Coordinates of C-alpha atoms in Angstrom, one line a residue:
M1 CA 0.0 0.0 0.0
N2 CA 1.6 3.3 -1.1
Q3 CA 2.0 6.4 0.9
D4 CA -0.5 8.4 -1.2
S5 CA -3.3 5.9 -0.5
L6 CA -2.6 6.1 3.2
F7 CA -2.2 9.8 3.7
G8 CA -3.7 11.3 0.5
G9 CA -6.5 13.9 0.7
P10 CA -10.0 14.2 -0.6
P11 CA -11.1 12.9 -4.0
D12 CA -9.5 14.3 -7.2
T13 CA -12.1 16.7 -8.6
S14 CA -10.3 17.1 -11.9
V15 CA -12.1 15.6 -14.9
P16 CA -10.7 15.0 -18.3
A17 CA -12.0 17.4 -21.0
D18 CA -13.3 14.4 -23.0
A19 CA -15.3 13.0 -20.1
P20 CA -19.1 12.8 -20.4
L21 CA -20.8 16.1 -19.6
A22 CA -22.4 14.7 -16.5
A23 CA -19.0 13.9 -15.1
R24 CA -17.6 17.3 -16.0
M25 CA -20.5 19.1 -14.4
R26 CA -20.5 17.2 -11.1
P27 CA -20.6 19.8 -8.3
I28 CA -17.5 20.4 -6.3
S29 CA -19.1 22.3 -3.5
F30 CA -22.3 22.4 -1.5
D31 CA -23.3 25.7 -3.3
E32 CA -23.1 24.1 -6.8
I33 CA -25.5 21.2 -5.8
S34 CA -29.0 21.5 -7.4
G35 CA -31.9 20.5 -5.2
Q36 CA -31.7 18.8 -1.8
A37 CA -32.0 22.2 0.0
H38 CA -33.1 20.4 3.1
L39 CA -29.6 18.9 3.4
V40 CA -27.1 21.3 1.6
A41 CA -28.5 24.8 1.8
P42 CA -26.6 27.3 3.9
G43 CA -27.6 26.8 7.5
A44 CA -29.0 23.3 6.9
A45 CA -28.2 21.0 9.9
F46 CA -26.7 18.3 7.6
R47 CA -24.3 20.8 5.9
R48 CA -23.4 22.4 9.2
A49 CA -22.5 19.0 10.7
A50 CA -20.4 18.1 7.6
E51 CA -18.5 21.2 7.6
A52 CA -17.7 20.9 11.3
E53 CA -16.6 17.3 10.7
K54 CA -19.3 16.0 13.1
L55 CA -21.6 14.3 10.7
G56 CA -20.7 10.7 11.5
S57 CA -21.6 7.7 9.4
V58 CA -24.7 8.2 7.1
I59 CA -26.7 6.4 4.5
L60 CA -28.0 8.6 1.6
W61 CA -31.2 7.1 0.2
G62 CA -32.8 8.3 -3.0
P63 CA -33.5 7.6 -6.7
P64 CA -30.7 7.7 -9.3
G65 CA -29.2 11.0 -10.4
V66 CA -30.2 13.1 -7.3
G67 CA -26.7 13.7 -5.9
K68 CA -25.8 11.0 -3.5
T69 CA -22.2 10.4 -4.9
T70 CA -21.8 14.2 -5.3
I71 CA -22.7 14.9 -1.6
A72 CA -20.3 12.2 -0.5
E73 CA -17.4 13.7 -2.5
V74 CA -18.2 17.3 -1.5
I75 CA -18.1 16.2 2.2
A76 CA -14.7 14.6 1.7
T77 CA -13.5 17.8 -0.1
V78 CA -14.8 20.1 2.6
T79 CA -13.4 18.0 5.5
K80 CA -10.1 17.2 3.5
A81 CA -10.6 13.6 4.5
R82 CA -9.1 10.5 2.8
F83 CA -11.8 9.3 0.4
E84 CA -12.1 5.5 -0.4
R85 CA -14.8 4.7 -2.9
V86 CA -16.0 1.1 -3.6
S87 CA -19.0 -0.2 -5.6
A88 CA -21.0 -2.9 -3.8
V89 CA -21.4 -4.5 -7.1
S90 CA -17.7 -5.4 -7.6
A91 CA -16.0 -5.0 -4.2
G92 CA -15.5 -8.0 -1.9
V93 CA -14.5 -8.5 1.6
A94 CA -10.8 -8.6 0.7
D95 CA -11.1 -5.2 -0.9
L96 CA -12.7 -3.9 2.4
R97 CA -10.0 -5.3 4.5
K98 CA -7.3 -3.5 2.6
I99 CA -9.2 -0.2 2.9
V100 CA -9.7 -0.8 6.7
E101 CA -6.0 -1.5 7.1
G102 CA -5.1 1.7 5.4
A103 CA -7.8 3.6 7.4
G104 CA -6.2 2.2 10.6
I105 CA -2.8 3.5 9.8
A106 CA -4.1 6.9 8.7
R107 CA -6.1 7.2 11.8
R108 CA -3.0 6.7 14.0
N109 CA -1.5 9.6 11.9
H110 CA -4.5 11.7 12.6
R111 CA -6.1 11.3 9.2
R112 CA -9.8 10.8 8.8
T113 CA -11.1 8.2 6.1
I114 CA -14.4 8.4 4.5
L115 CA -15.6 5.0 3.1
F116 CA -18.1 5.6 0.4
I117 CA -20.0 2.5 -0.6
D118 CA -22.1 3.0 -3.8
E119 CA -25.2 0.8 -4.0
I120 CA -24.7 -0.4 -0.4
H121 CA -27.9 -2.4 -0.7
R122 CA -26.1 -4.9 -2.8
F123 CA -23.6 -5.9 -0.1
N124 CA -24.5 -9.2 1.4
K125 CA -24.6 -9.9 5.2
S126 CA -21.0 -11.0 5.5
Q127 CA -19.8 -7.8 3.6
Q128 CA -21.9 -5.5 5.8
D129 CA -20.6 -7.4 8.9
A130 CA -17.0 -6.9 7.7
I131 CA -17.3 -3.1 8.0
L132 CA -19.5 -3.0 11.1
P133 CA -16.6 -2.9 13.7
V134 CA -14.7 -0.2 12.0
V135 CA -17.8 2.0 11.6
E136 CA -18.6 1.5 15.2
D137 CA -15.1 2.3 16.5
G138 CA -14.7 5.3 14.1
T139 CA -11.8 3.9 12.1
V140 CA -13.8 4.9 9.0
T141 CA -16.8 7.3 8.5
L142 CA -19.2 5.4 6.3
I143 CA -21.3 7.2 3.6
G144 CA -23.5 4.6 1.9
A145 CA -25.6 5.4 -1.2
T146 CA -28.7 3.3 -2.0
T147 CA -31.7 3.5 -4.2
E148 CA -33.5 0.9 -2.0
N149 CA -35.2 1.4 1.3
P150 CA -32.3 0.8 3.8
S151 CA -34.7 -0.7 6.3
F152 CA -35.2 -3.6 3.9
E153 CA -31.7 -3.9 2.5
V154 CA -29.2 -2.8 5.2
N155 CA -28.8 -5.0 8.3
S156 CA -30.2 -3.6 11.5
A157 CA -26.8 -3.5 13.2
L158 CA -25.2 -1.3 10.6
L159 CA -28.3 0.7 10.3
S160 CA -28.3 1.5 14.0
R161 CA -24.8 2.9 13.7
S162 CA -25.7 5.3 10.8
R163 CA -28.2 8.0 10.2
V164 CA -30.4 7.8 7.2
F165 CA -31.0 10.9 5.0
V166 CA -33.6 10.9 2.2
L167 CA -32.8 12.6 -1.1
Q168 CA -35.8 13.6 -3.3
P169 CA -36.1 13.6 -7.1
L170 CA -35.0 17.0 -8.4
Q171 CA -37.7 19.4 -9.3
D172 CA -38.0 20.6 -12.9
E173 CA -36.6 24.1 -11.9
D174 CA -33.5 22.4 -10.4
I175 CA -33.0 20.4 -13.7
A176 CA -33.5 23.6 -15.7
Q177 CA -30.9 25.4 -13.6
L178 CA -28.5 22.6 -14.1
L179 CA -29.0 22.5 -17.9
S180 CA -28.7 26.2 -18.2
R181 CA -25.3 26.1 -16.2
A182 CA -24.0 23.4 -18.4
L183 CA -24.9 25.4 -21.6
S184 CA -23.2 28.5 -20.4
D185 CA -20.1 27.0 -18.7
T186 CA -17.1 27.4 -21.0
V187 CA -14.8 25.4 -18.8
R188 CA -16.7 22.3 -17.6
G189 CA -19.8 22.6 -19.7
L190 CA -20.8 22.8 -23.4
G191 CA -20.0 26.5 -23.6
V192 CA -18.7 28.1 -26.9
G193 CA -19.6 26.4 -30.2
T194 CA -22.6 24.5 -28.9
P195 CA -25.7 24.7 -31.0
S196 CA -28.5 26.8 -29.6
I197 CA -31.5 25.0 -28.2
E198 CA -35.0 26.1 -28.7
E199 CA -37.2 26.6 -25.6
P200 CA -39.7 23.7 -26.3
A201 CA -36.7 21.4 -26.8
F202 CA -35.2 22.6 -23.6
Q203 CA -38.3 22.1 -21.6
A204 CA -38.8 18.7 -23.2
I205 CA -35.4 17.5 -21.8
V206 CA -36.4 18.9 -18.4
G207 CA -39.6 16.9 -18.4
L208 CA -38.0 13.7 -19.8
A209 CA -35.3 13.8 -17.1
N210 CA -37.8 12.7 -14.5
G211 CA -35.9 14.5 -11.7
D212 CA -32.6 12.8 -12.6
A213 CA -29.7 15.2 -13.1
R214 CA -27.4 12.6 -14.7
S215 CA -30.1 11.6 -17.2
A216 CA -30.8 15.4 -18.0
L217 CA -27.2 16.1 -18.8
N218 CA -26.7 13.0 -20.9
M219 CA -29.8 13.9 -22.9
L220 CA -28.6 17.5 -23.3
E221 CA -25.1 16.2 -24.5
L222 CA -26.7 13.8 -26.9
A223 CA -29.3 16.3 -28.4
T224 CA -26.5 19.0 -29.0
S225 CA -24.2 16.6 -30.6
V226 CA -26.2 15.6 -33.7
G227 CA -25.3 18.8 -35.8
D228 CA -24.7 22.4 -35.9
D229 CA -28.3 23.5 -36.4
P230 CA -30.4 24.7 -33.4
V231 CA -31.8 22.0 -31.3
T232 CA -35.5 21.6 -31.9
L233 CA -38.2 19.5 -30.3
A234 CA -38.0 17.2 -33.2
T235 CA -34.2 16.8 -32.6
V236 CA -34.9 15.8 -29.0
A237 CA -37.7 13.4 -29.9
S238 CA -35.4 11.7 -32.4
A239 CA -32.4 11.5 -30.0
I240 CA -34.0 10.7 -26.8
Q241 CA -37.0 8.5 -27.9
Q242 CA -38.7 8.2 -24.5
R243 CA -38.6 9.0 -20.9
T244 CA -36.6 6.6 -18.6
L245 CA -38.9 5.3 -15.9
H246 CA -37.4 4.5 -12.5
Y247 CA -38.6 1.2 -11.1
D248 CA -37.3 -1.4 -8.8
K249 CA -39.2 -4.7 -9.1
G250 CA -38.2 -6.1 -5.7
G251 CA -37.8 -2.8 -3.8
E252 CA -39.9 -0.1 -2.2
Q253 CA -41.2 1.4 -5.4
H254 CA -42.6 -1.9 -6.5
F255 CA -44.7 -1.9 -3.2
D256 CA -45.5 1.8 -3.3
L257 CA -47.0 1.7 -6.9
I258 CA -49.0 -1.4 -6.4
S259 CA -50.3 0.1 -3.1
A260 CA -51.2 3.3 -4.9
L261 CA -53.2 1.3 -7.5
H262 CA -55.0 -0.7 -4.9
K263 CA -56.0 2.3 -2.8
T264 CA -57.1 4.4 -5.8
V265 CA -59.3 1.5 -7.0
R266 CA -60.7 1.2 -3.4
G267 CA -61.4 5.0 -3.5
S268 CA -63.4 4.7 -6.8
D269 CA -61.0 7.0 -8.7
V270 CA -60.9 5.4 -12.1
D271 CA -58.6 8.0 -13.6
A272 CA -55.9 7.7 -11.0
S273 CA -56.4 3.9 -11.0
L274 CA -55.6 3.8 -14.8
Y275 CA -52.6 6.2 -14.2
W276 CA -51.0 4.0 -11.6
L277 CA -51.6 0.8 -13.7
A278 CA -49.9 2.4 -16.6
R279 CA -47.0 3.5 -14.4
I280 CA -46.6 -0.1 -13.2
L281 CA -46.9 -1.8 -16.6
E282 CA -44.9 0.7 -18.6
S283 CA -42.0 0.3 -16.1
G284 CA -41.7 -3.3 -16.9
E285 CA -43.5 -5.0 -13.9
D286 CA -44.7 -8.6 -14.6
A287 CA -48.2 -8.3 -15.9
M288 CA -49.3 -11.6 -14.3
Y289 CA -48.2 -10.2 -10.8
V290 CA -50.5 -7.2 -11.5
A291 CA -53.3 -9.5 -12.6
R292 CA -53.0 -11.4 -9.4
R293 CA -53.3 -8.2 -7.4
V294 CA -56.2 -7.1 -9.4
V295 CA -58.0 -10.4 -8.6
R296 CA -57.3 -9.7 -4.9
M297 CA -58.9 -6.3 -5.2
A298 CA -62.0 -7.8 -6.6
T299 CA -62.4 -10.1 -3.6
E300 CA -61.1 -7.7 -0.9
D301 CA -62.9 -4.4 -1.9
I302 CA -65.9 -5.4 -4.0
G303 CA -66.9 -8.8 -3.0
L304 CA -70.6 -9.6 -3.2
A305 CA -71.5 -6.0 -3.9
D306 CA -70.8 -7.0 -7.4
P307 CA -70.0 -10.7 -7.8
S308 CA -69.2 -10.3 -11.5
A309 CA -66.1 -8.4 -10.7
L310 CA -64.2 -11.4 -9.7
G311 CA -65.1 -13.1 -12.9
L312 CA -64.0 -10.2 -15.0
C313 CA -60.7 -10.0 -13.3
V314 CA -60.0 -13.7 -13.7
A315 CA -60.9 -13.2 -17.4
A316 CA -58.4 -10.4 -17.6
Q317 CA -55.7 -12.7 -16.0
Q318 CA -56.5 -15.3 -18.7
A319 CA -56.4 -12.7 -21.4
V320 CA -52.9 -11.5 -20.4
H321 CA -51.7 -15.1 -20.1
F322 CA -53.2 -15.8 -23.6
I323 CA -52.1 -12.8 -25.7
G324 CA -49.2 -11.6 -23.6
M325 CA -48.0 -8.0 -23.4
P326 CA -48.4 -5.2 -24.4
E327 CA -51.8 -6.3 -25.8
G328 CA -52.8 -7.7 -22.4
A329 CA -52.6 -4.2 -20.8
L330 CA -56.0 -3.4 -22.2
A331 CA -57.5 -6.3 -20.4
L332 CA -56.0 -5.2 -17.2
A333 CA -57.1 -1.6 -17.8
E334 CA -60.7 -2.8 -18.3
A335 CA -60.6 -4.8 -15.2
V336 CA -59.1 -2.0 -13.1
A337 CA -61.7 0.6 -14.5
Y338 CA -64.6 -1.8 -13.7
L339 CA -63.3 -2.3 -10.1
A340 CA -62.9 1.5 -9.5
L341 CA -66.5 2.0 -10.8
A342 CA -68.0 -0.9 -8.9
P343 CA -69.9 -0.6 -5.6
K344 CA -67.5 -1.3 -2.8
S345 CA -67.7 -3.7 0.0
N346 CA -65.2 -5.3 2.3
A347 CA -67.8 -7.4 4.1
I348 CA -66.4 -10.7 2.8
Y349 CA -62.9 -9.7 3.7
L350 CA -63.9 -8.8 7.2
A351 CA -66.0 -11.9 7.5
Y352 CA -63.2 -14.3 6.6
K353 CA -60.8 -12.4 8.8
Q354 CA -63.0 -12.8 11.8
A355 CA -63.6 -16.4 11.0
V356 CA -59.9 -17.1 10.8
A357 CA -59.4 -15.3 14.1
D358 CA -61.9 -17.6 15.8
V359 CA -60.3 -20.7 14.3
L360 CA -56.9 -19.6 15.5
E361 CA -58.0 -18.3 18.9
S362 CA -60.7 -20.6 20.0
R363 CA -60.8 -24.4 20.7
N364 CA -61.4 -26.4 17.5
D365 CA -64.4 -28.5 18.6
P366 CA -65.6 -31.5 16.7
V367 CA -68.0 -31.1 13.7
P368 CA -71.6 -31.5 15.0
L369 CA -72.7 -35.1 14.5
H370 CA -75.7 -34.2 12.2
L371 CA -73.3 -32.5 9.8
R372 CA -70.8 -35.4 9.5
N373 CA -70.5 -37.7 6.6
A374 CA -71.4 -41.3 7.3
P375 CA -70.0 -43.5 4.4
T376 CA -69.5 -46.6 6.7
K377 CA -71.7 -48.8 8.8
L378 CA -69.5 -47.9 11.9
M379 CA -69.9 -44.2 11.4
K380 CA -73.7 -44.6 11.1
E381 CA -73.7 -46.6 14.4
Q382 CA -71.8 -43.8 16.0
G383 CA -74.6 -41.4 15.0
Y384 CA -72.8 -39.6 12.2
G385 CA -75.4 -37.7 10.1
D386 CA -78.3 -38.3 12.7
G387 CA -80.7 -35.5 12.9
Y388 CA -79.6 -33.8 9.6
R389 CA -82.5 -32.0 7.9
Y390 CA -82.4 -31.6 4.2
A391 CA -82.9 -28.0 3.3
H392 CA -84.8 -28.6 0.1
D393 CA -87.6 -30.3 2.1
F394 CA -88.4 -27.0 3.8
A395 CA -90.1 -23.8 2.6
E396 CA -87.8 -21.6 0.5
G397 CA -84.9 -24.0 1.2
I398 CA -84.3 -22.7 4.7
V399 CA -84.1 -24.9 7.7
A400 CA -83.0 -23.9 11.2
Q401 CA -80.4 -26.2 12.6
Q402 CA -77.2 -25.8 14.7
N403 CA -74.3 -25.6 12.1
L404 CA -71.6 -24.3 14.3
P405 CA -69.9 -26.2 17.2
E406 CA -71.7 -25.5 20.5
S407 CA -69.0 -23.3 21.7
M408 CA -69.3 -21.0 18.6
K409 CA -73.1 -20.9 18.6
G410 CA -74.5 -17.6 17.5
R411 CA -71.4 -16.3 16.0
R412 CA -71.9 -14.0 13.0
Y413 CA -69.2 -13.1 10.4
Y414 CA -70.8 -11.8 7.2
N415 CA -72.6 -8.4 7.5
P416 CA -73.5 -7.1 4.0
T417 CA -73.4 -3.4 3.3
D418 CA -76.0 -1.3 1.7
R419 CA -74.1 -1.0 -1.5
G420 CA -74.6 -2.9 -4.8
L421 CA -76.1 -6.3 -4.7
E422 CA -75.3 -6.6 -1.0
V423 CA -78.6 -4.7 -0.5
E424 CA -80.4 -7.8 -1.7
Y425 CA -78.2 -10.1 0.3
R426 CA -78.8 -8.1 3.4
A427 CA -82.6 -8.5 3.1
R428 CA -82.1 -12.2 2.4
M429 CA -79.9 -12.8 5.4
A430 CA -82.4 -10.9 7.6
K431 CA -85.1 -13.4 6.5
I432 CA -82.8 -16.4 7.0
R433 CA -81.8 -15.3 10.5
T434 CA -85.4 -14.8 11.5
V435 CA -86.0 -18.5 10.7
Y436 CA -83.0 -19.6 12.6
E437 CA -83.9 -17.5 15.6
K438 CA -87.4 -19.2 15.8

């Protein structure tokens, strides 16, 4: 291990002239960072703690292109700390041990080491455990960056020794400011000789960036590199094609989006329901997963208020299975719109939930004798089936008999609402219960 790696300073912020625009325009101070004012604005507690070298280990959580790596590098620059950067995708335990060894030597020589781990959520348990002791004793100051919810992906021991800070997608005005700076900067940006860009084209890039600074700069660089003519909306459309949608099939966004779809269907907002469905499907989610969740919505939130809802949703699932995507999206859209507009009832959901609770929390008494099957002579001799009354022999097919174990006598689970077909079921149940009460 060489002397520079042990006692060197903060990250080298010089970038080759032929580096991508996003790399050249990476901020080198807190004041240059676009967005995240709650962390980096003058007077913000996070910035004050960083500048005073009292920040401690942190995990920066946010979507791609919002400044996680930039903030880590700026902290190292401000504090003049050694900066060791690793990617959780490629680094192993051996790499971490070398860094820890160097950090220990530097610490004895009064040098602070910042260990920046990009995509820390990709570290397995053994890798996270390897850095835990040196984070705890202060040999390194950890700055982890993750696009995934740390509470799911970072082990609790490491999480308890770090503070989590949330970074938000950049606002359109932040992206516009960033692009304007890149266009006017003659040292690190595009500067002199760059084709002019028409306002509609500029705004299109801002919108397509989706709050991602890196994506915005990459699009700007591509759009201005296709010729000497002014960049028009058509140029942007040809160069960019479409917006990049952020999605994590196994992470928090996966659950957030399906939750948004379910709750807007439950809330009878057909327009929002179709929007969230489109967000999910266009981001690449498995359509069969969505179909399964849609079937669940039919049973949980509509139930017998409209029994045809379940059939329609199962038909949508079959359609997706039969014709695939993207054509199957319309079948799911039809099902989701139907569910949103259908009368709502969670009576079946509550009834089953209460029945399950009784099954799990009370004694499981034997089935009453008159309800038991009696296929053998011995069973008949034991009284199986005795006293059973055949419902079709009675008026309207209703016969009063004890159908629950004695200990559960009188329990009621299903209580229809006054919405949809459950109005009819409610009246029917009242009539049935009157017979049973007699």
